[in-house]
Amino acid sequence: MQRQLFGKTGLRIPPVVFGSTSLGNLFAEVPDEAKQQVVAEWFRRVEAPVFIDSAGKYGAGMSLEIIGRELARLNIDPADVVISNKLAWTRQPLVGDEPTFEPGAWFGLTHDARQEISYEGILRCYHQGNELLGDYQAGLVSVHDPDEYLAAATDSADHKQRWHDIEEAYRALGELRSEGKVLGVGVGAKEWTSIRDVCDRVDLDWVMLANSLTIMKHPPELLAFIEQLDEAGVGILNAAVFNAGFALGGKFYDYRVVTGESAEDRELLDWRQRFQTACQRFDVAPAAACLEFARSVPGIQAVAISSSSPHNIARTVAAVDGAAPPSFWSHLKEMHVIDPSFPFLG
Ligand SMILES: NC(=O)C1=CN([C@@H]2O[C@H](COP(=O)(O)OP(=O)(O)OC[C@H]3O[C@@H](n4cnc5c(N)ncnc54)[C@H](O)[C@@H]3O)[C@@H](O)[C@H]2O)C=CC1
Ligand SMILES: Cc1ncc2c(c1O)C(=O)OC2
């Protein structure tokens, strides 16, 4: 696996970074034993240092806690792992039966979470994250989902205040970087335009796109933005490249259930049918097509993949270096499965 210098962090990143929402029980309660196998699988599939993407929000700290526990159990040297912690939520005691954040998304949680985006708040997220990680610590940090934070504004004054909070959070992260405590500061969000807005205000070392540059969605404006980032030496990590599993036959599209009742849903299902037919015709695995697409744009240095099961991890990592024939890509363009004006592949 060919590593690349990751933006301005000085780190050499492998093409695959492991996501860890499953360790925080996103959409399903995963048995502890399965989580142990997932963490062990990471180190079987990628040579050290292994890169992991997590967040305080994932299971209200459960994902970070399990990462720390399992790395210690496997006797992993802290130098053999780079943990990226997306900050914005702190773990809180669970009062009542159910957590109050993102109802319906997280299962079997033992804690609640609170959103804390400010100078002090983001530092609480950072320090608490390191406590949960035990013997390990976050080498990369970012503000998690500024898009959602801004979208929750009640009026324009609140919107302005929220931008102030985000800038203050970055002031704190910039200090951690100058003190040498972290190697890079970034952002992780599903709405790529919010990443562009953050980049206009803050000097970032790297960014993480989610659900944004995929075989299903690849607007030319985003390609132009990626080119700008690449020229500026900002690292780019591409996440949720299966659109949360939908492209591979899953029921969630960008983290919502597709019922087929709306016109938009019918279009999505139609897209998937056409994609699968083309994959069968050219004998290309759909996951391999998604991964090749997600890495095809210059400037994308790695993909963050799902850790849904050891089996899927093995399959995904095996597919990452595969190349489908150019005729497959031209066919997808002809069939408008991908945008015919997409300048790479085929
Ligand atoms: N806001 C942010 O910053 C976001 C960050 N992320 C990061 O990206 C990581 C990956 O995203 P995911 O949510 O896992 O979405 P994804 O787009 O990678 O899809 C995951 C789903 O695809 C299925 N799958 C995975 N590998 C497969 C294979 N080889 N064959 C068939 N099916 C397979 C699984 O059912 C899984 O639930 C996350 O764990 C997280 O670390 C994801 C979304 C948002
Ligand atoms: C709201 C939300 N839903 C799903 C996911 C995330 C998220 O922030 C995330 O970071 O990884 C998967």
Coordinates of C-alpha atoms and ligand atoms in Angstrom, one line a residue:
M1 CA 0.0 0.0 0.0
Q2 CA 1.4 3.3 -1.2
R3 CA 1.4 6.0 1.6
Q4 CA 1.1 9.7 0.8
L5 CA 2.0 12.8 2.9
F6 CA -1.3 13.8 4.4
G7 CA -1.8 17.5 3.8
K8 CA 0.2 19.6 6.1
T9 CA 0.3 17.1 9.0
G10 CA 3.7 15.5 8.1
L11 CA 2.1 12.1 8.5
R12 CA 2.2 9.5 5.8
I13 CA -1.3 8.2 5.4
P14 CA -2.2 4.8 3.9
P15 CA -4.9 4.7 1.2
V16 CA -7.4 3.2 3.8
V17 CA -8.4 4.7 7.1
F18 CA -10.7 2.8 9.4
G19 CA -14.0 4.4 10.4
S20 CA -15.4 3.5 13.8
T21 CA -19.1 4.3 14.0
S22 CA -19.9 0.6 14.4
L23 CA -17.9 0.6 17.6
G24 CA -20.3 3.2 18.9
N25 CA -23.4 1.2 17.8
L26 CA -24.6 3.4 14.9
F27 CA -27.9 1.8 13.7
A28 CA -27.3 -1.4 15.6
E29 CA -26.0 -2.8 18.8
V30 CA -22.8 -4.6 17.9
P31 CA -21.7 -7.4 20.3
D32 CA -18.5 -6.7 22.1
E33 CA -16.8 -9.8 20.6
A34 CA -17.4 -8.5 17.1
K35 CA -15.9 -5.2 18.0
Q36 CA -12.8 -6.9 19.3
Q37 CA -12.5 -8.7 16.0
V38 CA -12.9 -5.5 14.0
V39 CA -10.0 -3.8 15.8
A40 CA -7.8 -6.8 15.4
E41 CA -8.7 -7.0 11.7
W42 CA -7.5 -3.4 11.1
F43 CA -4.0 -4.4 12.1
R44 CA -4.1 -7.5 9.9
R45 CA -5.1 -5.5 6.8
V46 CA -2.9 -2.4 7.0
E47 CA 0.7 -2.2 8.0
A48 CA 1.4 0.1 11.0
P49 CA 0.9 2.9 11.6
V50 CA -2.8 2.2 11.2
F51 CA -5.1 5.3 10.9
I52 CA -8.4 5.3 12.7
D53 CA -11.2 7.9 12.4
S54 CA -13.5 8.3 15.4
A55 CA -15.5 11.0 17.3
G56 CA -16.7 11.7 20.8
K57 CA -20.2 11.5 19.3
Y58 CA -19.9 7.9 18.2
G59 CA -21.9 6.1 20.9
A60 CA -21.3 9.0 23.3
G61 CA -17.7 8.1 23.7
M62 CA -18.2 4.3 23.4
S63 CA -16.2 4.2 20.1
L64 CA -13.2 5.9 21.6
E65 CA -13.4 3.9 24.8
I66 CA -13.4 0.6 22.9
I67 CA -10.6 1.7 20.6
G68 CA -8.4 2.4 23.6
R69 CA -9.4 -0.8 25.4
E70 CA -8.8 -3.0 22.3
L71 CA -5.5 -1.4 21.3
A72 CA -4.2 -2.0 24.8
R73 CA -5.5 -5.6 24.7
L74 CA -3.6 -6.2 21.4
N75 CA -0.5 -4.5 22.9
I76 CA -0.4 -2.0 20.1
D77 CA 2.5 0.5 20.5
P78 CA 1.1 4.0 20.5
A79 CA 3.5 4.9 17.7
D80 CA 1.8 2.3 15.5
V81 CA -1.5 4.0 15.4
V82 CA -2.8 7.5 14.4
I83 CA -6.2 8.3 15.9
S84 CA -8.2 11.1 14.4
N85 CA -10.8 12.4 16.9
K86 CA -13.6 14.6 15.6
L87 CA -14.6 16.9 18.4
A88 CA -17.9 18.6 19.2
W89 CA -19.6 16.3 21.7
T90 CA -18.8 15.3 25.2
R91 CA -19.9 12.2 27.1
Q92 CA -22.5 12.9 29.8
P93 CA -24.3 10.7 32.3
L94 CA -27.4 9.1 30.9
V95 CA -30.5 10.4 32.7
G96 CA -33.6 8.4 31.9
D97 CA -33.8 5.4 29.5
E98 CA -32.7 7.0 26.2
P99 CA -29.9 9.4 25.2
T100 CA -31.2 12.8 24.1
F101 CA -29.0 13.2 21.0
E102 CA -29.8 11.9 17.5
P103 CA -32.7 9.6 18.5
G104 CA -33.0 6.5 16.5
A105 CA -29.3 6.6 15.4
W106 CA -27.4 5.0 18.3
F107 CA -28.3 1.8 20.1
G108 CA -27.5 0.3 23.5
L109 CA -25.7 3.4 24.8
T110 CA -24.6 3.8 28.4
H111 CA -24.1 7.5 28.2
D112 CA -25.6 10.7 26.7
A113 CA -23.7 13.3 24.7
R114 CA -23.8 17.1 24.7
Q115 CA -22.7 19.3 21.9
E116 CA -19.8 21.7 22.9
I117 CA -18.4 23.9 20.2
S118 CA -16.5 26.8 21.7
Y119 CA -12.9 27.5 22.9
E120 CA -13.3 25.7 26.2
G121 CA -15.9 23.2 25.0
I122 CA -13.7 21.8 22.2
L123 CA -10.8 21.4 24.7
R124 CA -13.1 19.4 26.9
C125 CA -13.9 17.2 24.0
Y126 CA -10.2 16.8 23.2
H127 CA -9.2 16.0 26.8
Q128 CA -12.1 13.7 27.5
G129 CA -11.4 11.9 24.2
N130 CA -7.8 11.2 25.4
E131 CA -9.1 9.9 28.7
L132 CA -11.4 7.5 27.0
L133 CA -8.5 6.3 24.8
G134 CA -6.5 5.4 27.9
D135 CA -2.9 4.7 26.8
Y136 CA -3.4 6.3 23.4
Q137 CA -4.2 9.8 22.2
A138 CA -5.6 11.7 19.3
G139 CA -2.9 12.8 16.9
L140 CA -5.3 14.5 14.5
V141 CA -8.3 16.6 15.6
S142 CA -11.1 18.3 13.8
V143 CA -14.4 20.0 14.4
H144 CA -17.2 17.5 13.8
D145 CA -20.2 18.4 11.7
P146 CA -20.1 22.2 11.7
D147 CA -22.8 22.0 8.9
E148 CA -25.3 20.6 11.4
Y149 CA -24.3 23.2 14.0
L150 CA -24.8 26.1 11.6
A151 CA -28.1 24.6 10.2
A152 CA -29.5 24.6 13.8
A153 CA -29.3 28.4 14.0
T154 CA -32.7 30.0 14.9
D155 CA -32.0 33.4 13.2
S156 CA -29.2 35.4 11.6
A157 CA -27.8 36.6 15.0
D158 CA -27.7 33.0 16.2
H159 CA -26.0 32.0 12.9
K160 CA -23.3 34.6 13.5
Q161 CA -22.8 33.5 17.1
R162 CA -22.4 29.9 15.9
W163 CA -19.7 30.9 13.4
H164 CA -18.0 32.7 16.3
D165 CA -18.2 29.5 18.4
I166 CA -16.6 27.5 15.5
E167 CA -13.8 30.0 15.1
E168 CA -13.1 30.0 18.8
A169 CA -13.0 26.2 18.7
Y170 CA -10.4 26.4 16.0
R171 CA -8.4 28.9 18.0
A172 CA -8.1 26.3 20.7
L173 CA -7.2 23.6 18.2
G174 CA -4.6 25.8 16.7
E175 CA -3.0 26.2 20.1
L176 CA -2.9 22.4 20.6
R177 CA -1.1 22.2 17.2
S178 CA 1.5 25.0 18.1
E179 CA 2.1 23.2 21.4
G180 CA 2.9 20.1 19.5
K181 CA 0.1 18.1 21.1
V182 CA -1.6 17.3 17.8
L183 CA -0.1 17.0 14.3
G184 CA -3.0 18.4 12.3
V185 CA -6.3 20.2 12.5
G186 CA -9.1 19.5 10.2
V187 CA -12.9 19.3 9.7
G188 CA -15.3 16.4 9.1
A189 CA -18.8 17.1 7.6
K190 CA -21.4 15.7 5.3
E191 CA -22.2 19.1 3.6
W192 CA -19.1 19.9 1.6
T193 CA -20.0 23.6 1.2
S194 CA -19.7 24.0 5.0
I195 CA -16.1 22.6 4.6
R196 CA -15.5 25.3 2.0
D197 CA -16.9 27.9 4.3
V198 CA -14.6 26.7 7.2
C199 CA -11.6 26.8 4.8
D200 CA -12.4 30.4 4.0
R201 CA -12.0 31.3 7.7
V202 CA -9.5 28.9 9.1
D203 CA -6.1 27.5 8.1
L204 CA -6.7 23.8 8.0
D205 CA -4.1 21.0 7.5
W206 CA -6.7 18.5 6.2
V207 CA -10.4 17.9 5.6
M208 CA -12.7 15.0 5.6
L209 CA -15.6 14.8 3.1
A210 CA -18.5 12.5 3.9
N211 CA -21.2 11.3 1.5
S212 CA -20.1 14.0 -0.9
L213 CA -17.7 12.8 -3.5
T214 CA -19.1 9.4 -4.4
I215 CA -20.0 7.4 -7.4
M216 CA -23.6 8.6 -6.8
K217 CA -22.7 12.3 -6.2
H218 CA -19.9 14.4 -7.7
P219 CA -20.9 17.9 -8.5
P220 CA -18.4 19.9 -10.6
E221 CA -18.3 22.7 -8.0
L222 CA -17.0 20.1 -5.5
L223 CA -14.3 18.9 -8.0
A224 CA -13.2 22.6 -8.4
F225 CA -13.0 22.9 -4.6
I226 CA -10.9 19.7 -4.3
E227 CA -8.5 21.1 -6.9
Q228 CA -8.1 24.3 -4.9
L229 CA -7.5 22.3 -1.7
D230 CA -4.9 20.1 -3.5
E231 CA -3.1 23.2 -4.8
A232 CA -3.0 24.6 -1.3
G233 CA -1.5 21.4 0.1
V234 CA -4.5 20.6 2.3
G235 CA -5.0 16.8 2.8
I236 CA -8.3 15.2 1.8
L237 CA -9.9 12.2 3.3
N238 CA -13.0 10.8 1.5
A239 CA -15.6 9.1 3.8
A240 CA -18.9 7.3 3.5
V241 CA -18.0 6.5 -0.1
F242 CA -20.8 3.9 -0.3
N243 CA -23.3 6.7 0.7
A244 CA -23.8 4.9 4.1
G245 CA -24.2 1.5 2.3
F246 CA -26.9 2.5 -0.2
A247 CA -24.8 2.1 -3.2
L248 CA -24.1 -1.5 -2.2
G249 CA -27.7 -2.5 -1.6
G250 CA -28.2 -1.2 2.0
K251 CA -31.4 0.5 3.2
F252 CA -29.7 3.7 4.4
Y253 CA -28.8 6.5 1.9
D254 CA -26.7 9.2 3.6
Y255 CA -28.0 8.0 7.0
R256 CA -31.7 8.0 6.2
V257 CA -33.9 5.1 5.3
V258 CA -35.0 4.9 1.6
T259 CA -38.6 3.8 1.6
G260 CA -39.3 4.2 -2.1
E261 CA -42.3 6.4 -1.4
S262 CA -41.0 9.7 -2.6
A263 CA -39.9 10.7 -6.2
E264 CA -36.4 11.2 -4.8
D265 CA -36.3 7.7 -3.3
R266 CA -37.5 6.2 -6.6
E267 CA -34.8 7.9 -8.4
L268 CA -32.2 6.6 -6.0
L269 CA -33.5 3.1 -6.4
D270 CA -33.5 3.4 -10.1
W271 CA -29.9 4.7 -10.0
R272 CA -28.9 1.7 -7.9
Q273 CA -30.6 -0.7 -10.3
R274 CA -28.7 0.7 -13.3
F275 CA -25.4 0.7 -11.4
Q276 CA -25.8 -2.9 -10.3
T277 CA -26.7 -4.0 -13.9
A278 CA -23.5 -2.3 -15.2
C279 CA -21.4 -3.9 -12.5
Q280 CA -22.8 -7.4 -13.4
R281 CA -22.2 -6.8 -17.1
F282 CA -18.6 -5.9 -16.6
D283 CA -18.0 -8.3 -13.7
V284 CA -16.9 -5.5 -11.4
A285 CA -17.7 -5.7 -7.7
P286 CA -19.9 -2.7 -6.7
A287 CA -17.7 -1.9 -3.6
A288 CA -14.6 -1.9 -5.8
A289 CA -16.3 0.6 -8.3
C290 CA -17.2 2.9 -5.4
L291 CA -13.7 2.8 -4.0
E292 CA -12.0 3.4 -7.3
F293 CA -14.3 6.3 -8.0
A294 CA -13.8 7.8 -4.6
R295 CA -10.0 7.8 -5.0
S296 CA -9.9 8.9 -8.6
V297 CA -9.9 12.6 -8.1
P298 CA -6.4 14.0 -7.7
G299 CA -5.9 15.3 -4.1
I300 CA -7.9 12.6 -2.4
Q301 CA -5.3 10.9 -0.3
A302 CA -7.3 8.2 1.4
V303 CA -10.8 6.8 2.0
A304 CA -12.3 6.3 5.4
I305 CA -14.1 3.0 5.2
S306 CA -16.8 1.3 7.2
S307 CA -15.8 -1.2 10.0
S308 CA -19.2 -3.0 9.9
S309 CA -17.6 -6.4 10.1
P310 CA -14.1 -8.1 9.8
H311 CA -15.4 -9.7 6.6
N312 CA -16.4 -6.4 5.0
I313 CA -13.1 -4.8 6.2
A314 CA -11.1 -7.6 4.4
R315 CA -13.2 -7.3 1.3
T316 CA -13.0 -3.5 1.2
V317 CA -9.2 -3.4 1.7
A318 CA -8.7 -6.1 -0.9
A319 CA -10.8 -4.0 -3.4
V320 CA -9.0 -0.7 -2.8
D321 CA -6.2 -1.3 -5.3
G322 CA -8.4 -2.8 -8.0
A323 CA -9.0 -1.1 -11.3
A324 CA -12.1 -1.7 -13.4
P325 CA -11.6 -1.6 -17.2
P326 CA -11.9 1.8 -18.9
S327 CA -14.8 0.4 -20.9
F328 CA -16.7 0.0 -17.6
W329 CA -16.3 3.7 -16.8
S330 CA -17.2 4.9 -20.3
H331 CA -20.3 2.7 -20.1
L332 CA -21.3 4.3 -16.7
K333 CA -20.9 7.7 -18.3
E334 CA -23.0 6.7 -21.4
M335 CA -25.7 5.4 -19.1
H336 CA -25.5 8.5 -17.0
V337 CA -24.8 6.4 -13.9
I338 CA -22.0 8.8 -13.4
D339 CA -21.8 12.4 -14.8
P340 CA -20.6 12.1 -18.4
S341 CA -18.5 15.3 -17.8
F342 CA -16.6 13.7 -14.9
P343 CA -13.1 14.3 -16.0
F344 CA -11.4 11.2 -14.6
L345 CA -11.8 7.5 -15.3
G346 CA -12.9 6.0 -18.6
Ligands
LIG1 N1 -19.6 13.8 9.5 C1 -18.5 13.0 9.4 O1 -17.4 13.5 9.6 C2 -18.7 11.6 8.9 C3 -17.7 10.7 9.0 N2 -17.8 9.4 8.5 C4 -16.6 8.4 8.7 O2 -16.6 7.6 7.6 C5 -16.6 6.2 8.0 C6 -17.3 5.4 6.9 O3 -18.7 5.7 6.8 P1 -19.9 4.7 7.0 O4 -20.9 5.3 7.9 O5 -19.4 3.4 7.5 O6 -20.5 4.6 5.5 P2 -20.1 3.8 4.2 O7 -20.6 4.7 3.1 O8 -18.7 3.4 4.2 O9 -21.1 2.5 4.2 C7 -21.1 1.6 5.2 C8 -22.1 0.5 5.0 O10 -21.7 -0.2 3.8 C9 -21.8 -1.6 4.1 N3 -20.5 -2.2 3.7 C10 -19.3 -1.8 4.0 N4 -18.3 -2.5 3.4 C11 -18.9 -3.3 2.6 C12 -18.4 -4.3 1.6 N5 -17.1 -4.5 1.4 N6 -19.4 -5.0 0.9 C13 -20.7 -4.8 1.1 N7 -21.2 -3.9 2.0 C14 -20.3 -3.2 2.7 C15 -22.1 -1.8 5.5 O11 -23.4 -2.3 5.7 C16 -22.0 -0.5 6.2 O12 -23.0 -0.3 7.1 C17 -17.4 6.3 9.4 O13 -17.1 5.2 10.2 C18 -16.8 7.6 9.9 O14 -15.6 7.3 10.5 C19 -19.0 9.0 7.9 C20 -20.0 9.9 7.8 C21 -20.0 11.2 8.3
LIG2 C1 -25.0 12.6 12.1 C2 -24.1 11.5 11.6 N1 -24.7 10.4 11.2 C3 -23.9 9.4 10.7 C4 -22.6 9.5 10.8 C5 -22.0 10.6 11.3 C6 -22.8 11.7 11.7 O1 -22.2 12.8 12.2 C7 -20.6 10.5 11.3 O2 -19.7 11.3 11.6 O3 -20.3 9.2 10.8 C8 -21.5 8.6 10.5

